[in-house]
CSV table of C-alpha atoms and ligand atoms in Angstrom, one decimal:
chain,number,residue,atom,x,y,z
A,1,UNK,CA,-67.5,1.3,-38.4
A,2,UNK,CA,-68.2,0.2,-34.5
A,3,UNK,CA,-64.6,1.6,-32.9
A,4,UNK,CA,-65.6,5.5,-32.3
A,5,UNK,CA,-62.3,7.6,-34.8
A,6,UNK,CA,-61.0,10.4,-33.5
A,7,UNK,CA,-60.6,13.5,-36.5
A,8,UNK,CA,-57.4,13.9,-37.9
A,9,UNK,CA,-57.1,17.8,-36.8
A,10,UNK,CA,-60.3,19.9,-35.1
A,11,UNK,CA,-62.9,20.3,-37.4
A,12,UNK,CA,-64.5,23.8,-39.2
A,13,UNK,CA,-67.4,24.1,-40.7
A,14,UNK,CA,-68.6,26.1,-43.9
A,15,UNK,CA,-72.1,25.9,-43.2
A,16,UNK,CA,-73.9,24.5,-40.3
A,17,UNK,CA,-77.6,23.8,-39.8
A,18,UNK,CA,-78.6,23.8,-36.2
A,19,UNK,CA,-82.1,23.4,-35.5
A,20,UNK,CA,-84.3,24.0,-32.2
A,21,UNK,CA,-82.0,26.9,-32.3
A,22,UNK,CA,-84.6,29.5,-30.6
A,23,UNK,CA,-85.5,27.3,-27.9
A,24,UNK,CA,-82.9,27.4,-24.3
A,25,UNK,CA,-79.6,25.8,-25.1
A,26,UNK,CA,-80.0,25.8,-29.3
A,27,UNK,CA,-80.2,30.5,-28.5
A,28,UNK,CA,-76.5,29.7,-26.4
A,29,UNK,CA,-74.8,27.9,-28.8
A,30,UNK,CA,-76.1,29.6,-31.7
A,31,UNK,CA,-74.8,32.7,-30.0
A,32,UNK,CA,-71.7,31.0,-29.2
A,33,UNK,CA,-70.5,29.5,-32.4
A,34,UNK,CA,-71.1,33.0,-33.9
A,35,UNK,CA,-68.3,34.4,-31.8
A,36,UNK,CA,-66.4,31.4,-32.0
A,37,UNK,CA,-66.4,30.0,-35.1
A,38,UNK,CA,-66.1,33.0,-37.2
A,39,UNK,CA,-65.9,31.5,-40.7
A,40,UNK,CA,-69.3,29.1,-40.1
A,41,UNK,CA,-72.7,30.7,-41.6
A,42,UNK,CA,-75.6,29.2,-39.5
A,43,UNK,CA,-78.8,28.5,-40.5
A,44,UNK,CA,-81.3,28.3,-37.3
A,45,UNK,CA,-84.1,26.2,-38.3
A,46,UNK,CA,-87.1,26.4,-35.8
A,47,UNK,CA,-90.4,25.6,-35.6
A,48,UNK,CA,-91.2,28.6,-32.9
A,49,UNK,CA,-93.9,26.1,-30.5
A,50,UNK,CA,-94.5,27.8,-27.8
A,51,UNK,CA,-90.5,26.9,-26.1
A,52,UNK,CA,-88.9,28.6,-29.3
A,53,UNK,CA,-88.8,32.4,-28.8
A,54,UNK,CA,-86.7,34.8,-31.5
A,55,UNK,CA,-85.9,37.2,-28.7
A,56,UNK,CA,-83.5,34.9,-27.3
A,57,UNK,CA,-81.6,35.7,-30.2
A,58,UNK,CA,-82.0,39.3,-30.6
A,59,UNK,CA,-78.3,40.3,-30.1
A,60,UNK,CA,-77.4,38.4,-32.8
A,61,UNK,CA,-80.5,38.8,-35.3
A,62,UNK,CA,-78.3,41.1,-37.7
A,63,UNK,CA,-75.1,39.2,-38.0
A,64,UNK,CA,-73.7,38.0,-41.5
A,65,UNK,CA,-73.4,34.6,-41.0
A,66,UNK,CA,-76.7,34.3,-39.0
A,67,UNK,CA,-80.0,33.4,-41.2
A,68,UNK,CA,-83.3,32.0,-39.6
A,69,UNK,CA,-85.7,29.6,-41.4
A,70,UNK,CA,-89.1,29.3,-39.7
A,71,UNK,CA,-90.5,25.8,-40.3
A,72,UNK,CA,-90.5,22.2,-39.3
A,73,UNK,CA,-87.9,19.6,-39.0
A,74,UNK,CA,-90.6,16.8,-40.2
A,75,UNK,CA,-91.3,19.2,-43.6
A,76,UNK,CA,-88.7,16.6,-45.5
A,77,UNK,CA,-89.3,19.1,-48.4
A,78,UNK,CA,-88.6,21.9,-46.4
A,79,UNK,CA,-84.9,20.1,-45.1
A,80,UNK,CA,-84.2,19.2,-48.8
A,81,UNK,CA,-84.9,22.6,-50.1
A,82,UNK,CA,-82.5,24.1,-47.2
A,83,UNK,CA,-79.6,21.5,-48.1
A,84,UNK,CA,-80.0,22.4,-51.7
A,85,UNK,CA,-79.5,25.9,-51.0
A,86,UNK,CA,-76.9,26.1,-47.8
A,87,UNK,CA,-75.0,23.1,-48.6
A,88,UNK,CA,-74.6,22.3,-45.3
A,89,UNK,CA,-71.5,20.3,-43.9
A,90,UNK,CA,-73.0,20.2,-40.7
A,91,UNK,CA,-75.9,19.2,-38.2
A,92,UNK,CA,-76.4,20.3,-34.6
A,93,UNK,CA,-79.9,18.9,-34.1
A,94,UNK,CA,-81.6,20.5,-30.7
A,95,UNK,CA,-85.2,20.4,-31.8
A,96,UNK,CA,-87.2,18.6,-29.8
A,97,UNK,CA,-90.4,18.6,-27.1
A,98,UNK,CA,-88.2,18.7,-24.4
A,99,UNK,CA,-90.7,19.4,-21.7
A,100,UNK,CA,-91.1,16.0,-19.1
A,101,UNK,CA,-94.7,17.1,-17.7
A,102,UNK,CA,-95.8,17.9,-21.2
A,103,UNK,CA,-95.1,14.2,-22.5
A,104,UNK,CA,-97.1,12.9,-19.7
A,105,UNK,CA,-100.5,14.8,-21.0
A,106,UNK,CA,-99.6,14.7,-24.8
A,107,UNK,CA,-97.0,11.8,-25.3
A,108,UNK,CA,-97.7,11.6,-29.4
A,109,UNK,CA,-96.4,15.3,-29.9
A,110,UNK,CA,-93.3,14.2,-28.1
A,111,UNK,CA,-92.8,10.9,-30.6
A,112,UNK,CA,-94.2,12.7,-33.9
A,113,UNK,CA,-91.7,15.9,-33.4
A,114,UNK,CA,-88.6,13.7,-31.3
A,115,UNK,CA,-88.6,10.6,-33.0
A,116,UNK,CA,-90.1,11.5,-36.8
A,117,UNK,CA,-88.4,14.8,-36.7
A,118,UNK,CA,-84.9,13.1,-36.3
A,119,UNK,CA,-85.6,10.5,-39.2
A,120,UNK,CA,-87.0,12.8,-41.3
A,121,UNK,CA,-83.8,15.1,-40.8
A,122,UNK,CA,-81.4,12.5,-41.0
A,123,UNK,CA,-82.7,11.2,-43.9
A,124,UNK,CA,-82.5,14.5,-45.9
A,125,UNK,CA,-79.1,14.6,-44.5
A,126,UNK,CA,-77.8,11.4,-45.6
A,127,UNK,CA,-79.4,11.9,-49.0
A,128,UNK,CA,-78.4,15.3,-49.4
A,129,UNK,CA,-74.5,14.8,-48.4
A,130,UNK,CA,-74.7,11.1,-50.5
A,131,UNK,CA,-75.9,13.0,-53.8
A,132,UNK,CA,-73.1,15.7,-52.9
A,133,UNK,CA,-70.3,13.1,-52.2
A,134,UNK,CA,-69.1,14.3,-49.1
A,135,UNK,CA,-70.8,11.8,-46.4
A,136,UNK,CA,-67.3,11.5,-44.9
A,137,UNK,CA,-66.7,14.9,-44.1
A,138,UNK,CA,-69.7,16.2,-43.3
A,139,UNK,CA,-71.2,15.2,-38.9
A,140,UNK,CA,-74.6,14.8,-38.0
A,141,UNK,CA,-74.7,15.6,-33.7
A,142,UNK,CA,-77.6,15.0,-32.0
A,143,UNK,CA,-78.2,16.3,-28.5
A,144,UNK,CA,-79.5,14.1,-26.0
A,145,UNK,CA,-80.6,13.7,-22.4
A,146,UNK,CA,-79.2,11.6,-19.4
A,147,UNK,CA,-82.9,10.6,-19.0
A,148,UNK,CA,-82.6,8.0,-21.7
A,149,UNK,CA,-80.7,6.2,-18.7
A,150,UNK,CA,-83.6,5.8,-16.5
A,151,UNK,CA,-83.4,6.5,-12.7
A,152,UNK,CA,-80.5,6.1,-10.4
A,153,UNK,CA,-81.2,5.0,-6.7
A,154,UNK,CA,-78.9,6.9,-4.1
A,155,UNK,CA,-75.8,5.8,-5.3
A,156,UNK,CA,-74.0,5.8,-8.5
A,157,UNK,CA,-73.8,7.7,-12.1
A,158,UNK,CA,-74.7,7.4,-15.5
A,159,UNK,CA,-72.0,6.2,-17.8
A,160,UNK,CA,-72.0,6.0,-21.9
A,161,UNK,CA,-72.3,2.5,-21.1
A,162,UNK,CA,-75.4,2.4,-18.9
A,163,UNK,CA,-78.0,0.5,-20.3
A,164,UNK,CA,-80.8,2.5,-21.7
A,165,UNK,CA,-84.1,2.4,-19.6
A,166,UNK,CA,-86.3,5.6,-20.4
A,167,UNK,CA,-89.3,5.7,-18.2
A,168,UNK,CA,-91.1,8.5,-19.8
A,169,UNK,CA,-92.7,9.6,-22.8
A,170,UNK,CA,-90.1,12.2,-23.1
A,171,UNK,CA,-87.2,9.9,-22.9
A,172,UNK,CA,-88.4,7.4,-24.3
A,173,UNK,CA,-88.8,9.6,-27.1
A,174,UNK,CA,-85.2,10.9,-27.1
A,175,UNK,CA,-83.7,7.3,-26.3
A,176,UNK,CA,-85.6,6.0,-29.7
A,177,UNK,CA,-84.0,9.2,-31.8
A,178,UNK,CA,-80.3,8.3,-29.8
A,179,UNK,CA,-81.0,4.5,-31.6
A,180,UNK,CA,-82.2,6.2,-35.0
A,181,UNK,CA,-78.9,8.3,-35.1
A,182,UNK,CA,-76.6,5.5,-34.4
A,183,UNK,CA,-78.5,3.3,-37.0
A,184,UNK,CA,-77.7,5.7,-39.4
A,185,UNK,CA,-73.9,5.6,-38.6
A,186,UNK,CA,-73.8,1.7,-38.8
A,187,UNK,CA,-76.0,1.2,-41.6
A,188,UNK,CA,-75.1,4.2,-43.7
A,189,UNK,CA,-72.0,5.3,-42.2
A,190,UNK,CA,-72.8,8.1,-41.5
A,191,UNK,CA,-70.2,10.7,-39.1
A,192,UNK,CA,-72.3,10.8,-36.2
A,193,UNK,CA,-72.3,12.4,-32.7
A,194,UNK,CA,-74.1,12.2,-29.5
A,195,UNK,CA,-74.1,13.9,-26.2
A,196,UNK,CA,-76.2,13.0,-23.5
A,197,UNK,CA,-76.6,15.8,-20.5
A,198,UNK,CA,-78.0,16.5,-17.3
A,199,UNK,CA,-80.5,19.2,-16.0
A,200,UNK,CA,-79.3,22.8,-18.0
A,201,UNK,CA,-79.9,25.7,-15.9
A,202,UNK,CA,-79.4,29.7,-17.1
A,203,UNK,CA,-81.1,32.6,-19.0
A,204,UNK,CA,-83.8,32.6,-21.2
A,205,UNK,CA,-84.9,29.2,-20.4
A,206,UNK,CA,-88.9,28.4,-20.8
A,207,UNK,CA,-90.9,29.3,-17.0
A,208,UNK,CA,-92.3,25.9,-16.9
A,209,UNK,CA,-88.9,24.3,-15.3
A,210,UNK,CA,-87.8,24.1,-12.1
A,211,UNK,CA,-85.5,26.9,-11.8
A,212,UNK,CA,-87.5,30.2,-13.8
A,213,UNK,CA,-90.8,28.8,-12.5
A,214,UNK,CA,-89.6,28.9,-9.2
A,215,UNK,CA,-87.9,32.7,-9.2
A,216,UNK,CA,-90.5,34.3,-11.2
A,217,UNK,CA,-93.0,32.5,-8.4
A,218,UNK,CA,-90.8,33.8,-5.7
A,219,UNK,CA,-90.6,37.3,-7.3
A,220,UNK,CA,-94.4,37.4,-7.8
A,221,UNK,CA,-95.3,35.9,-4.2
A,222,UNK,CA,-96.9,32.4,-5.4
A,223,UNK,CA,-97.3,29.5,-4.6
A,224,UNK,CA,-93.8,26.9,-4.9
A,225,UNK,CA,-95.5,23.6,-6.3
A,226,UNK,CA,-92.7,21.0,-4.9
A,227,UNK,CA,-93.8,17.7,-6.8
A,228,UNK,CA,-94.0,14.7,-3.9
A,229,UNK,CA,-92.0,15.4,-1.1
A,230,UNK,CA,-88.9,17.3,-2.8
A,231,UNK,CA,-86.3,14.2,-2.5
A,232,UNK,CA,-85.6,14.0,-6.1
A,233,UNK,CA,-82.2,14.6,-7.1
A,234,UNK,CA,-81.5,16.5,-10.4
A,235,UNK,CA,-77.2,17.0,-11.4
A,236,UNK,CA,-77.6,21.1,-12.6
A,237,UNK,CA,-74.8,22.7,-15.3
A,238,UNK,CA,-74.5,26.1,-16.7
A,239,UNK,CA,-76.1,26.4,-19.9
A,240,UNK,CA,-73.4,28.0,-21.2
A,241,UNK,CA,-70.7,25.3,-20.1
A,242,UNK,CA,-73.1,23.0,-22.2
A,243,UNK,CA,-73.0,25.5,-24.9
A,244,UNK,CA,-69.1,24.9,-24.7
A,245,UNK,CA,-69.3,21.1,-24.4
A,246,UNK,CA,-70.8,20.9,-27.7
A,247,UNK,CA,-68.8,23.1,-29.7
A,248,UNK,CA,-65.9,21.1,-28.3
A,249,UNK,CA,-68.0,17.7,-29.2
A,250,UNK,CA,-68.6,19.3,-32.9
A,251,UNK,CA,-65.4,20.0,-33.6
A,252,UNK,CA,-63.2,17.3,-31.9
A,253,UNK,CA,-65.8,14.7,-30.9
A,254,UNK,CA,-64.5,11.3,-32.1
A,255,UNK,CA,-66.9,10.2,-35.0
A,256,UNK,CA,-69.9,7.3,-33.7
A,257,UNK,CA,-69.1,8.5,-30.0
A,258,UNK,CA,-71.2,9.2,-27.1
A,259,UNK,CA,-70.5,11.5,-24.4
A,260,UNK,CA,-72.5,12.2,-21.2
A,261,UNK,CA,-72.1,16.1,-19.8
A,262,UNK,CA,-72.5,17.1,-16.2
A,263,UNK,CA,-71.3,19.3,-13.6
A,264,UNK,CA,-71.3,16.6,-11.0
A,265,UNK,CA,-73.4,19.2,-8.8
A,266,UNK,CA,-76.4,17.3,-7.4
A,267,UNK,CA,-79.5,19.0,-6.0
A,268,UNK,CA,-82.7,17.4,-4.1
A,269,UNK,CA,-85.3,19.7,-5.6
A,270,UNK,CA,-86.5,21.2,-1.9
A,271,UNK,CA,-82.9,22.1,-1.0
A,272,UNK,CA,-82.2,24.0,-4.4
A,273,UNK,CA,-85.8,25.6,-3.9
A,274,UNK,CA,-84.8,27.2,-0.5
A,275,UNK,CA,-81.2,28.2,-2.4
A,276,UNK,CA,-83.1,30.2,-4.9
A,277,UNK,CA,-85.2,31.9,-2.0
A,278,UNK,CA,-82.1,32.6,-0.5
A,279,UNK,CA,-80.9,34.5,-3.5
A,280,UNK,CA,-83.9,36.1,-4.9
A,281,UNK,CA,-85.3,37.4,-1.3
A,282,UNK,CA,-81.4,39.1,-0.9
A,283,UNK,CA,-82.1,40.9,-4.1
A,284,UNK,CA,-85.2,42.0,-3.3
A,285,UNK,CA,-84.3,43.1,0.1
A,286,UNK,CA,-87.1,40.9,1.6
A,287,UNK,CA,-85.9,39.6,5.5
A,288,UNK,CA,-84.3,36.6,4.9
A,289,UNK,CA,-86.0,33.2,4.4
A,290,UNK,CA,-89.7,35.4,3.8
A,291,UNK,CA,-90.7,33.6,0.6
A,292,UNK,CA,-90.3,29.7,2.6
A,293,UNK,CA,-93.9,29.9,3.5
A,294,UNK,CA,-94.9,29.8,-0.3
A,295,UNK,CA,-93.4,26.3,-1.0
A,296,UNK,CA,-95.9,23.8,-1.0
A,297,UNK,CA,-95.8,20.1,-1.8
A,298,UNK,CA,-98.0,19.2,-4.3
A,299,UNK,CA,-98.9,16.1,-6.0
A,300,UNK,CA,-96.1,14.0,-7.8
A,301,UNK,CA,-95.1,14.1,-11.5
A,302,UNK,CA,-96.5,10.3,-12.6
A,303,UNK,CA,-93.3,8.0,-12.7
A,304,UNK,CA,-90.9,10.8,-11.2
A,305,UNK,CA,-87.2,9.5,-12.4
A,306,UNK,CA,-85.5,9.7,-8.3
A,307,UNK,CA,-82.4,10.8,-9.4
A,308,UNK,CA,-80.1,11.6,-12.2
A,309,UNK,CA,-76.2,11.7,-12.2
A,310,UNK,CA,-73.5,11.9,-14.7
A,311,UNK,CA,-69.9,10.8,-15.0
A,312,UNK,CA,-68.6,13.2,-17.4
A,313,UNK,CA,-65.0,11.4,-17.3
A,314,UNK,CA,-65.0,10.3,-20.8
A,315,UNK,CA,-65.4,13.9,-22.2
A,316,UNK,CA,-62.8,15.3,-19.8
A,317,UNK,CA,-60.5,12.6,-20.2
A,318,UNK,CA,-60.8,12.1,-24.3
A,319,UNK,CA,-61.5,15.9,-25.2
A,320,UNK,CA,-60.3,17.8,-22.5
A,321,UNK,CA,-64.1,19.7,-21.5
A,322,UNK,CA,-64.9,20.6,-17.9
A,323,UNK,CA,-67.6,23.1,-16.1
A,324,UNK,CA,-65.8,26.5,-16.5
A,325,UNK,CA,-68.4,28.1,-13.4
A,326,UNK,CA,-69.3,27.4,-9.7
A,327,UNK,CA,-73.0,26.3,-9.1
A,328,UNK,CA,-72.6,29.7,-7.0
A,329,UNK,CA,-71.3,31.8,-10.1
A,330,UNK,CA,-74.0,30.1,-12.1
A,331,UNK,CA,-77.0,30.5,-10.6
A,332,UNK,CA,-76.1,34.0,-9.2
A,333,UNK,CA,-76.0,34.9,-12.2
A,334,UNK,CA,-79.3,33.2,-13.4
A,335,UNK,CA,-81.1,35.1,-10.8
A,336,UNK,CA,-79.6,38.3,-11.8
A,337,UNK,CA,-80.6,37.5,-15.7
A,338,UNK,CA,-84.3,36.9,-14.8
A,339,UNK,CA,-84.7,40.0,-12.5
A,340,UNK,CA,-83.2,42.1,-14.8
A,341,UNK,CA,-85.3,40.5,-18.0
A,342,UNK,CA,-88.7,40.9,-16.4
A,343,UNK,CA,-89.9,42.0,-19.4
A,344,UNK,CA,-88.4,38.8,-21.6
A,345,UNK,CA,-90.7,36.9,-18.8
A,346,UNK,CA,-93.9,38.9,-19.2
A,347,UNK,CA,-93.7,38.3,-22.7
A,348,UNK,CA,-92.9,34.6,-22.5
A,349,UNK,CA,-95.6,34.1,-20.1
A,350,UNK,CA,-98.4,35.8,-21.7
A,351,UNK,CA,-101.2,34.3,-24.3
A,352,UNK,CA,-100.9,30.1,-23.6
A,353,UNK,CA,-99.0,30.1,-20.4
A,354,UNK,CA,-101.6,31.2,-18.4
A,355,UNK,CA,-103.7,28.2,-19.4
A,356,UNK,CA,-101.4,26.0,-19.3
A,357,UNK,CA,-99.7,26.8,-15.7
A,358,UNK,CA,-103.9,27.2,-14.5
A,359,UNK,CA,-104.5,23.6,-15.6
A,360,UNK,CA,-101.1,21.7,-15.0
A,361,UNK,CA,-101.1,23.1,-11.3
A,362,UNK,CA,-105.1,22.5,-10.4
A,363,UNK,CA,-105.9,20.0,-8.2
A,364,UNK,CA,-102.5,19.4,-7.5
A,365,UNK,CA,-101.9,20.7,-3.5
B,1,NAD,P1,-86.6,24.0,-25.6
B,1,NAD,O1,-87.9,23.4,-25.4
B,1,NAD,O2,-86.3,25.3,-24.8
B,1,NAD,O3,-86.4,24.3,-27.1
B,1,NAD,C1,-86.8,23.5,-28.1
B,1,NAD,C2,-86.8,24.2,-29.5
B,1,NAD,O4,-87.2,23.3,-30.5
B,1,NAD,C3,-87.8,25.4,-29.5
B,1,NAD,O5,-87.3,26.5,-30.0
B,1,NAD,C4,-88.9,24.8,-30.4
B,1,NAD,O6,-89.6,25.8,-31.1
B,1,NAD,C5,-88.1,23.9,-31.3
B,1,NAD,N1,-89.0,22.9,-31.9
B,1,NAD,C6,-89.8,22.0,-31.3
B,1,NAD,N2,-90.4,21.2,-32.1
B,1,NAD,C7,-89.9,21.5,-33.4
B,1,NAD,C8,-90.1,21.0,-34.7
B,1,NAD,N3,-91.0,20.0,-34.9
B,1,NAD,N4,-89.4,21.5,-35.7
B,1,NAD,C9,-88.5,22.5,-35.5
B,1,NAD,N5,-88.3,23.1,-34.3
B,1,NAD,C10,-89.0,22.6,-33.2
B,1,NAD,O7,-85.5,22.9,-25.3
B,1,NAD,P2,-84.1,23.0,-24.7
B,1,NAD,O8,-84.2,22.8,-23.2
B,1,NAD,O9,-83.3,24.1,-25.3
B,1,NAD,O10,-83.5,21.6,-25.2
B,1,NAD,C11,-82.9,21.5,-26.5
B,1,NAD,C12,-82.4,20.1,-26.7
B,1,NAD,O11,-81.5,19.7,-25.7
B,1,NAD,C13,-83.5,19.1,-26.7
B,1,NAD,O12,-83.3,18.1,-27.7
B,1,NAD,C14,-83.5,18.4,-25.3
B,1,NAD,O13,-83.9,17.1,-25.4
B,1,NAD,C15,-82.0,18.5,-25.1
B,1,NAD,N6,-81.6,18.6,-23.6
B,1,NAD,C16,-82.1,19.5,-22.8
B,1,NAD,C17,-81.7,19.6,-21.5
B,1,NAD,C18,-82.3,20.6,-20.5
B,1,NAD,O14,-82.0,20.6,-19.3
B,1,NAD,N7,-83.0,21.6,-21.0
B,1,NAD,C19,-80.7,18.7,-21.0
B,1,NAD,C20,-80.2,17.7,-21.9
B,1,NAD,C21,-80.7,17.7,-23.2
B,2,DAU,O1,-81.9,15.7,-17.2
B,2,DAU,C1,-82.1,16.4,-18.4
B,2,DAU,C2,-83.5,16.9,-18.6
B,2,DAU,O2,-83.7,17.9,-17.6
B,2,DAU,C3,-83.8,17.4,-20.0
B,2,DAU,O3,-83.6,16.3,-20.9
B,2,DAU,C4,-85.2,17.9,-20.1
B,2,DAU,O4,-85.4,18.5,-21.3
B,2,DAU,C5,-85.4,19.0,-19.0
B,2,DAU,O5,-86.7,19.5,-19.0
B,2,DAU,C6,-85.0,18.5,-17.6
B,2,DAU,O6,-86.0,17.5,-17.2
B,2,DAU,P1,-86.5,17.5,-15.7
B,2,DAU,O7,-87.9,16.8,-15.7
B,2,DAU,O8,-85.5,17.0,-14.7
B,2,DAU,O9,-86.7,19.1,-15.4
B,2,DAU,P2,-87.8,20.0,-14.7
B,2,DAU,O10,-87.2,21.4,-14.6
B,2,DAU,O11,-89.1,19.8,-15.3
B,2,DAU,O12,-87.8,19.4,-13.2
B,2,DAU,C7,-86.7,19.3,-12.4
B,2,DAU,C8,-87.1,18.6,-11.1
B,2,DAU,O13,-88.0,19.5,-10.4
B,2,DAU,C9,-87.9,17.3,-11.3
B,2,DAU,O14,-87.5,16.4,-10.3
B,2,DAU,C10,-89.3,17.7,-11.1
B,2,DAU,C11,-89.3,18.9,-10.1
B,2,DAU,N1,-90.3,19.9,-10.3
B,2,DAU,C12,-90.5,20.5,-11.5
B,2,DAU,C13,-91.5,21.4,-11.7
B,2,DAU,C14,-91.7,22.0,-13.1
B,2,DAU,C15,-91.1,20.3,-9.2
B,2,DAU,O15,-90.8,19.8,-8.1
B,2,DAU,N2,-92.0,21.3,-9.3
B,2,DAU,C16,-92.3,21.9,-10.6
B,2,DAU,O16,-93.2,22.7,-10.7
């Protein structure tokens, strides 16, 4: 059970349970496998905090194979009511706190939901497919972070076989649910997955990360909070070439691997600020390099990783997956999605943002 086995042909599935499926990535993949996979019915399973948002799956609300389940993935009742009922053959577990500053203020919500919710699922997934006999065709996959690596200094890349060193509560939380899912695999044997990616960038992604917090700010004149003095390095991919890395994971990743996803496109955080100025004052016609005078450097995040990187050979090489975009083409059109969606972003950033964004940014310049 320790050598990762490749499947014997790609795999379908009948019915697959994603959850965290109205949140960022879980809206593009859901969205995705829907065109893609045309014989899978999905269940979205979502707790809707404030990250989840069922207008990032509008466009697809209507469609046959599509159903959404309100709820929460540590309601084990809830799971064994759904696995009862869909018979699902598959898992693509997104669900998560997956906000670094948030885990900082309220670390328990990040270990209750991260670490909890993953046991509680996998539990009611191993007893669900042993009762139903089919452990060894059914695959859990859980998506994971390149923060469970820790910090890189200036040079090198994360690997699958880079020791684990999470240095927040955040990834601390998702290294502990990576350990969880691969204990189920060796102690249970059960078909397990993992991928571990770098920073996602795209549309409808929440406006308290980097990237929408810093266009809607440009757009709306404010202030650009730059944590410390900008020097932190973050490796950005498309969304939607992570999107396509994990339908190619699902249905050809090797059962008990790991695979890390990246673009091998590293920012420091002032130089992609002053990229997305560039971009957003040429669509709004403003002389070039007007909004610079907003940035301001305000007080670091506590423990700030320095740098993330990934080696993304062992996907490429084993399944074949590479970036399909330019960080050009990608972020052109990120820019383009959130000055044509202002309204997605009013609505998203009504009610509790304003609160929060007030106090996480006060006495911070
Ligand atoms: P997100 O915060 O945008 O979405 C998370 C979703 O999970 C939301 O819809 C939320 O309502 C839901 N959720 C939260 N707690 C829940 C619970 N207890 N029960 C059910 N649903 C719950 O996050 P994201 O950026 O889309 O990230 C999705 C996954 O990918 C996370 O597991 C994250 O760790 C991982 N990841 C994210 C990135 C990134 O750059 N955003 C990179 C690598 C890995
Ligand atoms: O690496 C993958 C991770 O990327 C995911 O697992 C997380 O879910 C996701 O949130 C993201 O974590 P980061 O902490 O890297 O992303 P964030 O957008 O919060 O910050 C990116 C960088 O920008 C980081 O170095 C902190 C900095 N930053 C962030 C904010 C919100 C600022 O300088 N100012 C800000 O206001």
């Amino acid at each position: 059970m320790t050598e990762p086995q490749a499947p014997h042909s790609p795999r379908t599935f009948q019915s697959l349970l994603i959850t965290g499926g109205a949140g960022f990535i879980g809206s593009h993949v859901i969205r995705r496998l829907l065109r893609t996979q045309p014989q899978t019915r999905i269940v979205n399973l979502d707790a809707l905090t404030y990250a989840g948002n069922l207008a990032n799956l509008a466009d697809v609300e209507a469609h046959d194979h599509y159903t959404f389940v309100k709820g929460d993935i540590q309601d084990a009742d809830l799971l064994t009511a759904l696995f009862a009922e869909h018979a699902f053959d598959g898992v693509i577990h997104l669900a998560a706190e997956s906000h670094v500053d948030r885990s900082i203020t309220n670390p328990l919500a990040f270990l209750e939901t991260n670490i909890l919710g993953t046991a509680t699922l996998l539990n009611v997934a191993k007893q669900s497919w042993t009762e139903r006999g089919c452990m060894d065709e059914a695959l859990f996959y859980h998506v994971s972070t390149d923060e469970v690596y820790g910090s890189l200094g200036q040079e090198g890349l994360f690997s699958e076989t880079t020791p684990y060193d999470p240095r927040s509560p955040y990834s601390a939380s998702k290294a502990s649910s990576d350990h969880v899912v691969r204990a189920y695999h060796h102690t249970y044997g059960m078909p397990i997955v993992i991928s571990n990616c770098s920073n996602n960038y795209g549309s409808h992604q929440f406006p308290e990360k980097l990237i929408p917090l810093m266009i809607r700010n440009i757009v709306d004149e404010r202030p650009l909070p730059v944590y410390g003095e900008g020097i932190n390095v973050r490796d950005w991919l498309w969304v939607e070439d992570h999107a396509s890395a994990i339908e190619v994971i699902l249905t050809q990743g090797w059962v008990g691997d790991t695979y890390n996803i990246g673009g091998l496109n590293e920012w420091r955080n002032i130089d992609l600020v002053h990229k997305l100025i560039e971009l957003v004052d040429a669509r709004l016609n403003r002389p070039e390099g007007t909004s610079k005078a907003l940035i301001t450097f305000v007080k670091d995040r506590a423990g700030h990783d320095l740098r993330y990187a990934i080696d993304a050979s062992h996907l490429e090489e084993r399944l074949g997956w590479k970036p399909s975009v330019t960080f050009d083409e990608g972020l052109a059109n990120t820019v383009d999605w959130y000055l044509q969606n202002q309204a997605w972003m009013d609505e998203v950033t009504s009610g509790d943002y304003q609160q929060y964004y007030a106090q996480h940014y006060a006495n911070r310049g």
